[in-house]
Coordinates of C-alpha atoms and ligand atoms in Angstrom, one line a residue:
X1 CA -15.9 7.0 34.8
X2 CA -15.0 7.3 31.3
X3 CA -10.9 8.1 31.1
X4 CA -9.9 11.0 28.4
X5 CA -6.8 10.4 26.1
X6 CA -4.6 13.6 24.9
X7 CA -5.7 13.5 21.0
X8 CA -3.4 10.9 19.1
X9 CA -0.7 13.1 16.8
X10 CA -1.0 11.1 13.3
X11 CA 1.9 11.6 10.8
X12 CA 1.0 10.5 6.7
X13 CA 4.6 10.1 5.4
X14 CA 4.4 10.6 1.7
X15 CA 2.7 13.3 -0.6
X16 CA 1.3 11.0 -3.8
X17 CA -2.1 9.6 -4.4
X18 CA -2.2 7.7 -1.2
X19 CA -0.7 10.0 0.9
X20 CA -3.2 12.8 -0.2
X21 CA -6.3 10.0 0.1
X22 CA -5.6 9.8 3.8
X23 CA -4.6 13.4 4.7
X24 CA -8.6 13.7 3.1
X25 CA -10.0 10.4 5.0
X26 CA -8.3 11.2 8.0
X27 CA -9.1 15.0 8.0
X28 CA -11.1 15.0 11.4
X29 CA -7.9 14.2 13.1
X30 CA -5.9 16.8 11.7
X31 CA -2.8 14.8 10.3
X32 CA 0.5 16.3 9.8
X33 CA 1.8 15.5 5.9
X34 CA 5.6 14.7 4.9
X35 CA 6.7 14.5 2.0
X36 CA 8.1 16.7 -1.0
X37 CA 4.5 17.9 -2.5
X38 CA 3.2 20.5 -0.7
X39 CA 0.0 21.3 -0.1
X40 CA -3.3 22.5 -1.4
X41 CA -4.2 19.2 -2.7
X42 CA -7.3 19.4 -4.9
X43 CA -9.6 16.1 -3.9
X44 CA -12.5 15.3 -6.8
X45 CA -15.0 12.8 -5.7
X46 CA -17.4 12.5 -8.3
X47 CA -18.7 15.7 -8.9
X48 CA -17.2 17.4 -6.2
X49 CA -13.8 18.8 -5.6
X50 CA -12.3 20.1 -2.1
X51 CA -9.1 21.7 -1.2
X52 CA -7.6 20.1 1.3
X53 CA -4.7 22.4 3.1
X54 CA -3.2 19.9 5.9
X55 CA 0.0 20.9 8.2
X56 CA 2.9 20.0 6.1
X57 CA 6.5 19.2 6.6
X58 CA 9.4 18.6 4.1
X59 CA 11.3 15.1 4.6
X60 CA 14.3 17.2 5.6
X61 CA 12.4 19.0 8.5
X62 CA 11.5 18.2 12.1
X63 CA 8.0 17.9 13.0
X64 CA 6.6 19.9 14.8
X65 CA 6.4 17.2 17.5
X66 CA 6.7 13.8 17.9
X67 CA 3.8 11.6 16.2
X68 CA 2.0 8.9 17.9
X69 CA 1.1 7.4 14.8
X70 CA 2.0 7.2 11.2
X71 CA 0.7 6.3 8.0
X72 CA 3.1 4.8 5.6
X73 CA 1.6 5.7 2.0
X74 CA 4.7 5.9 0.1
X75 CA 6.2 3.2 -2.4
X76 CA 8.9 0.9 -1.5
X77 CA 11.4 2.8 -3.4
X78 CA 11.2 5.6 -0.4
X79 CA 11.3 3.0 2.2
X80 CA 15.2 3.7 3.0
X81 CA 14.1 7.6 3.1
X82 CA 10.7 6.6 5.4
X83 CA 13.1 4.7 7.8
X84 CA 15.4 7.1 8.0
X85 CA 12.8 9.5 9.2
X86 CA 11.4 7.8 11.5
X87 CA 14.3 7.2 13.9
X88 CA 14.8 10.5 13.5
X89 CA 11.7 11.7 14.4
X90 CA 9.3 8.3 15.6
X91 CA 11.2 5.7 16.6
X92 CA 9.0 4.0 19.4
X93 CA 5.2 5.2 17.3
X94 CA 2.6 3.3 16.3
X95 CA 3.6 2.7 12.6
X96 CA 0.8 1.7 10.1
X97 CA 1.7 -0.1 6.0
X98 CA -1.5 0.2 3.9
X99 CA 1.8 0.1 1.6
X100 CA 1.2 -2.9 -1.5
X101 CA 3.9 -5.8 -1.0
X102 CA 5.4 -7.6 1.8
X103 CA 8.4 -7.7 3.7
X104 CA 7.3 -4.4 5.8
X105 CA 8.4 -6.3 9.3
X106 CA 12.5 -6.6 7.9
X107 CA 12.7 -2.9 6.4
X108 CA 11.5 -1.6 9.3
X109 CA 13.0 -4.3 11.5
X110 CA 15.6 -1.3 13.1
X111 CA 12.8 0.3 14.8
X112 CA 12.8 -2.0 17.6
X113 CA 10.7 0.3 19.9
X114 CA 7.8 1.1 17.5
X115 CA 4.5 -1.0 16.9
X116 CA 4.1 -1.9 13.7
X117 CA 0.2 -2.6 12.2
X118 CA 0.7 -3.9 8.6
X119 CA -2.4 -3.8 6.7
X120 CA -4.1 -4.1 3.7
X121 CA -6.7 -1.0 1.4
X122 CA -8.8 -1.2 -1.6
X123 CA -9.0 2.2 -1.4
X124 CA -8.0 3.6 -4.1
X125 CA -7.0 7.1 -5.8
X126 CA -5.3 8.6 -8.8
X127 CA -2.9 11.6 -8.8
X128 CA -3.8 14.5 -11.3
X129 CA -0.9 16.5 -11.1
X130 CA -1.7 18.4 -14.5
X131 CA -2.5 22.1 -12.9
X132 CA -2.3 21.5 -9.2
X133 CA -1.5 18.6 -6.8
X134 CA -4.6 16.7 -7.4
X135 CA -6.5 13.3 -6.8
X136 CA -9.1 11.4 -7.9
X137 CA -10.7 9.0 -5.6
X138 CA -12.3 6.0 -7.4
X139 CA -12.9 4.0 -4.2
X140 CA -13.1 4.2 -0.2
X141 CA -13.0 0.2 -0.3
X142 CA -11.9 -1.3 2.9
X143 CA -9.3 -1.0 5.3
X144 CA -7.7 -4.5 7.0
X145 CA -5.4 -3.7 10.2
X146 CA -4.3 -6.2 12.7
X147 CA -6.4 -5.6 16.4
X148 CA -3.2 -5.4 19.1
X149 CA -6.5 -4.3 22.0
X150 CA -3.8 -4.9 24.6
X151 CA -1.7 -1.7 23.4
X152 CA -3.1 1.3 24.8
X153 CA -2.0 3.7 21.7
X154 CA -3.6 1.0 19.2
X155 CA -6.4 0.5 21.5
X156 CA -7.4 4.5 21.1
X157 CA -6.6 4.1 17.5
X158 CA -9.4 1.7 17.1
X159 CA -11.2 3.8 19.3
X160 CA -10.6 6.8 17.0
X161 CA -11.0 5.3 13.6
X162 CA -14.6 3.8 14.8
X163 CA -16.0 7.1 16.0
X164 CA -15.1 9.1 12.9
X165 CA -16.1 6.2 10.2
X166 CA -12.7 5.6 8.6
X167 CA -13.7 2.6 7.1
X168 CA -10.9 0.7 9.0
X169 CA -11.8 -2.8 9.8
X170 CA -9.4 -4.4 12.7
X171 CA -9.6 -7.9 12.4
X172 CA -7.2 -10.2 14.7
X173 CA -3.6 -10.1 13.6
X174 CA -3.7 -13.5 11.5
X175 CA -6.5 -12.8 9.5
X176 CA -4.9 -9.6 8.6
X177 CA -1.7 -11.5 7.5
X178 CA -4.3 -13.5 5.4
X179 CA -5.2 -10.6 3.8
X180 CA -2.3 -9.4 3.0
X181 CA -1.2 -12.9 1.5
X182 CA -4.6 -12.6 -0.4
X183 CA -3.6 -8.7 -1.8
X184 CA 0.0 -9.8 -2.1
X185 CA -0.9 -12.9 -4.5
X186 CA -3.7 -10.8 -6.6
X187 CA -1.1 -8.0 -6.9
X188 CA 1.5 -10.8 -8.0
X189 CA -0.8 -11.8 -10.8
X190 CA -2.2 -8.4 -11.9
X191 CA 0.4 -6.1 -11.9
X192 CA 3.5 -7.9 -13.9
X193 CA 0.9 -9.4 -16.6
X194 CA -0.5 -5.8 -17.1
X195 CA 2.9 -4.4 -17.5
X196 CA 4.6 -7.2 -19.5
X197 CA 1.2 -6.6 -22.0
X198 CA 1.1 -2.7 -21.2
X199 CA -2.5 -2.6 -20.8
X200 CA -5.5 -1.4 -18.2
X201 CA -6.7 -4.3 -15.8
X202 CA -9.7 -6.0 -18.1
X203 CA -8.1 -6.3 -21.2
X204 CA -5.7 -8.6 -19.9
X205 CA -7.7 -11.3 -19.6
X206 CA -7.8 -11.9 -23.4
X207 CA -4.0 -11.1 -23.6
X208 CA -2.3 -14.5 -24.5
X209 CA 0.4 -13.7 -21.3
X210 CA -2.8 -14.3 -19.2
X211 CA -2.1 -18.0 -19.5
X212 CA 0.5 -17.2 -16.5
X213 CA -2.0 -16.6 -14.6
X214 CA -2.5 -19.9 -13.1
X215 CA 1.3 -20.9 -12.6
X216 CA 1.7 -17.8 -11.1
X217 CA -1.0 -18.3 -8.5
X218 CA -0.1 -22.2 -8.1
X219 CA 3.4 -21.4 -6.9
X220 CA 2.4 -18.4 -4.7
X221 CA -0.8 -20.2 -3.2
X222 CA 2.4 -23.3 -2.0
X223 CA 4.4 -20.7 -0.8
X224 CA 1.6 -19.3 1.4
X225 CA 0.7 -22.9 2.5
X226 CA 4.5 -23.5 3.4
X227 CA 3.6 -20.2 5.9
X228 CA 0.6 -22.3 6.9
X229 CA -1.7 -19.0 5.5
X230 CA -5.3 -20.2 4.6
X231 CA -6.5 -18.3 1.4
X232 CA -9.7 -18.8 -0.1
X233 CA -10.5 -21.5 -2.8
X234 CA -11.0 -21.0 -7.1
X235 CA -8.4 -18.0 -6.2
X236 CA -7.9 -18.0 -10.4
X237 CA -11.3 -17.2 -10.7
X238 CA -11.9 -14.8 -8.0
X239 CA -8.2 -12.7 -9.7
X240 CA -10.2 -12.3 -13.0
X241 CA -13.0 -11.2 -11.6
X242 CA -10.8 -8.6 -9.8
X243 CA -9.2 -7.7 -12.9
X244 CA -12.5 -7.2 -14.9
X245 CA -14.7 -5.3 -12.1
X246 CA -11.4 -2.9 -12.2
X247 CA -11.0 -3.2 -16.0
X248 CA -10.2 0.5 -16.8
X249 CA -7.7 0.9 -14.1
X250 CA -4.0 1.0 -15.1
X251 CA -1.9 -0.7 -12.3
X252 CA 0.3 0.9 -10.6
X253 CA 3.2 -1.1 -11.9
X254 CA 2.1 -0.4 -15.7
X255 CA 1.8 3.5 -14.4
X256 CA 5.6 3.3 -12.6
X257 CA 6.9 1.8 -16.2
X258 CA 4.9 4.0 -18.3
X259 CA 6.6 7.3 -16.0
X260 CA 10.0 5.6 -16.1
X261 CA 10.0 5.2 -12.3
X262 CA 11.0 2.1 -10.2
X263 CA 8.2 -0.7 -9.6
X264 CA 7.1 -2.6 -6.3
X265 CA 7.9 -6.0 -8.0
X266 CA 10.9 -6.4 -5.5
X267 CA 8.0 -6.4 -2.6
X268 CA 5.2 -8.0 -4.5
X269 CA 6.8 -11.2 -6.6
X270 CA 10.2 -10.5 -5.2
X271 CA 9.4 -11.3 -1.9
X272 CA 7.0 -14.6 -2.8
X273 CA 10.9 -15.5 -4.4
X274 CA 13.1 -14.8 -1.1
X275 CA 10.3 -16.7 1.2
X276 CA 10.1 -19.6 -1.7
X277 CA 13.9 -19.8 -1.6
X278 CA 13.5 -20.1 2.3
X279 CA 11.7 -23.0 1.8
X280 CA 12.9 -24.8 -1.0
X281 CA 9.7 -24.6 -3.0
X282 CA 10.4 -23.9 -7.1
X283 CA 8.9 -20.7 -8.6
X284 CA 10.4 -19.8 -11.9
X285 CA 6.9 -18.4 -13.6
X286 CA 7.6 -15.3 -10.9
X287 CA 11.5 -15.7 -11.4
X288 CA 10.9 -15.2 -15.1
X289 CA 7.6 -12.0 -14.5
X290 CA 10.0 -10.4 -11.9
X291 CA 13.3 -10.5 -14.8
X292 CA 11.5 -9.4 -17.4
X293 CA 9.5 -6.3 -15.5
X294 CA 13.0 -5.9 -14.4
X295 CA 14.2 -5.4 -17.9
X296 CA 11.3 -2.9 -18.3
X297 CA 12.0 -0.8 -15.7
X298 CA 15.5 -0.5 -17.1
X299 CA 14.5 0.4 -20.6
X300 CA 11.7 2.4 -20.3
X301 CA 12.9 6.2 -19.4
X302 CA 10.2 8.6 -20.3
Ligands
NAP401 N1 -3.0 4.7 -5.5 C1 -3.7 3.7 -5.1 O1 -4.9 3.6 -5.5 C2 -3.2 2.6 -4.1 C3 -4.2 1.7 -3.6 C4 -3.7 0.8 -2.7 C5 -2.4 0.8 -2.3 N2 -1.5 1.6 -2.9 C6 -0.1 1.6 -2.4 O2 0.1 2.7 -1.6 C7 1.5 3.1 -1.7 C8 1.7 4.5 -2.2 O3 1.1 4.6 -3.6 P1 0.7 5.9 -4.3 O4 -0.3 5.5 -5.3 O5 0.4 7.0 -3.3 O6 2.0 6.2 -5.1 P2 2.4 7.6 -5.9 O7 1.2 8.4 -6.1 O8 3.2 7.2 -7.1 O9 3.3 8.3 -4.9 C9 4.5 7.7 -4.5 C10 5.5 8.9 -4.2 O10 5.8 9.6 -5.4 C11 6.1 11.0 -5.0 N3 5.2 11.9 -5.8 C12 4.2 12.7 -5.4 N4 3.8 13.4 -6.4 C13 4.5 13.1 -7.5 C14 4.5 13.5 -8.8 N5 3.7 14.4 -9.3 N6 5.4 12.8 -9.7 C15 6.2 11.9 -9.2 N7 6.2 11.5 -7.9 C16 5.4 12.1 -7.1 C17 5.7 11.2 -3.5 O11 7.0 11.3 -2.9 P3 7.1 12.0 -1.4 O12 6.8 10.9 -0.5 O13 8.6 12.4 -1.4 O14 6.2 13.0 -1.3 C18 5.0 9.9 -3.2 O15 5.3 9.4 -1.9 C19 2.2 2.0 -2.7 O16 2.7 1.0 -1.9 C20 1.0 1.6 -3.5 O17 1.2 0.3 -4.0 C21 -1.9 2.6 -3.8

């Protein structure tokens, strides 16, 4: 006899492009949005546009109950906020990252009662705040999440995200932390060379600071041997491909610079540096990408 489960509660913490993309993906499950946006969000998809009106709560609010599950879709300069709220309000919940950057596992390491499924997304999706809270989606890509079948919560999860065509892909736990090596090093590569050159992703391939491009990936591939991670081979080639089929796309590190925000460089090349410094392994082409996007960030107010 087939058992019935009490409808999972999912919680998307954050309000910006990614936390908008998945109140839309997710919509069939009704998930609750936090965050300081409130809705309607206007969603264009090609041609077509929908208003999306999800349940909403402020960061400073309760929910309205406790969530079995939550998205993380914010950027690591809200993680100390994100933590905060959740042991408040989720401290033993299923908690997904389909955050860029590593280093998920320590900043959440408090929550010693919640399961944490770090992932990777190309998904991706622009906000177009001009009139209303807006988005554009340019991609659904694919969705990597670790497979924990033996927890029951995950398990209905999978369950879930199968039936309604997510586009969630749950892979066993290792090959998702291959993944995210994978994303982690392309990100390490792409996003500082874009924002030292201040350009979309294509036309840095014939910017002269592309000739990092190699160190870079040299050092971080020996880091993610040291962690006996198996990426794939010619990664050099496969990055500029990356860069050129996405070639009008401004990173989202040249777009925090550009709005005089904080990047993720502290979770992207910042944390190949603190695991490099673990293991004795020299890195200075990201020691000297992470300083000077550093130096950016500081001068560049809007
Ligand atoms: N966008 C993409 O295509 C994409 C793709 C893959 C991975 N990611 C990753 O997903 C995470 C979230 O990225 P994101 O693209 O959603 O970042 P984002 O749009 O910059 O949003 C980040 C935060 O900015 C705040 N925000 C919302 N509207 C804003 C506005 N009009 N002006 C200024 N700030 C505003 C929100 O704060 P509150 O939380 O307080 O509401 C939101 O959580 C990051 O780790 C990113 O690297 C993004």
């Amino acid at each position: 006899m087939e058992r019935h489960h009490p409808p999972l509660a999912i919680t998307i913490l954050g309000t910006g492009a990614m936390g908008r993309y998945w109140a839309y993906r997710l919509r069939s499950a009704h998930p609750l949005v936090v965050g300081t946006v409130p809705p309607p969000y206007e969603v264009f998809e090609g041609r077509t546009k929908t208003l999306l009106i999800p349940p909403y709560s402020p960061w400073q609010a309760a929910p309205p109950s406790p969530p079995d599950v939550v998205v993380l879709a914010i950027k690591w300069r809200e993680m100390g906020q994100a933590l905060d709220w959740l042991q408040r309000h989720a401290p033993s919940s299923i908690i997904l990252s389909l955050m860029n950057g590593m280093g998920q596992e320590e900043a959440l390491c408090p929550l010693t009662d919640a399961v944490l499924l770090p992932g990777t997304t190309t998904a991706a999706a622009t906000r177009q705040d001009d009139k209303a809270p807006a988005i554009r989606i340019q991609s659904h890509g694919l969705t990597v999440l670790p497979a924990l079948a033996h927890h029951p919560g995950v398990q209905q999860l999978m369950h879930l995200s199968q039936l309604h065509h997510w586009g969630w892909s749950w892979v066993a736990p290792q090959d998702a932390l291959a993944q995210r090596w994978l994303k982690l090093l392309q990100n390490s590569v792409i996003n500082p060379l874009t924002t030292l050159a201040d350009c979309p992703n294509g036309e840095v391939l014939h910017h002269p600071i592309w000739r990092l491009a190699g160190p870079l990936l040299a050092e971080g591939e020996e880091v993610a041997r040291r962690r006996a991670v198996l990426l794939p081979p010619d990664l050099l080639a496969s990055v500029a491909q990356l860069a050129q089929d996405t070639q009008h796309n401004l990173s989202s590190m040249v777009q925090d610079v550009r709005a005089g925000q904080e990047t993720e460089i502290e979770a992207i090349n910042g944390y190949l540096i603190r695991i490099a410094e673990l293991e004795h392994i020299p890195v200075p082409t990201h020691q000297a990408v992470r300083h000077l996007v550093r130096q950016l960030e500081r001068h560049a107010k809007p």
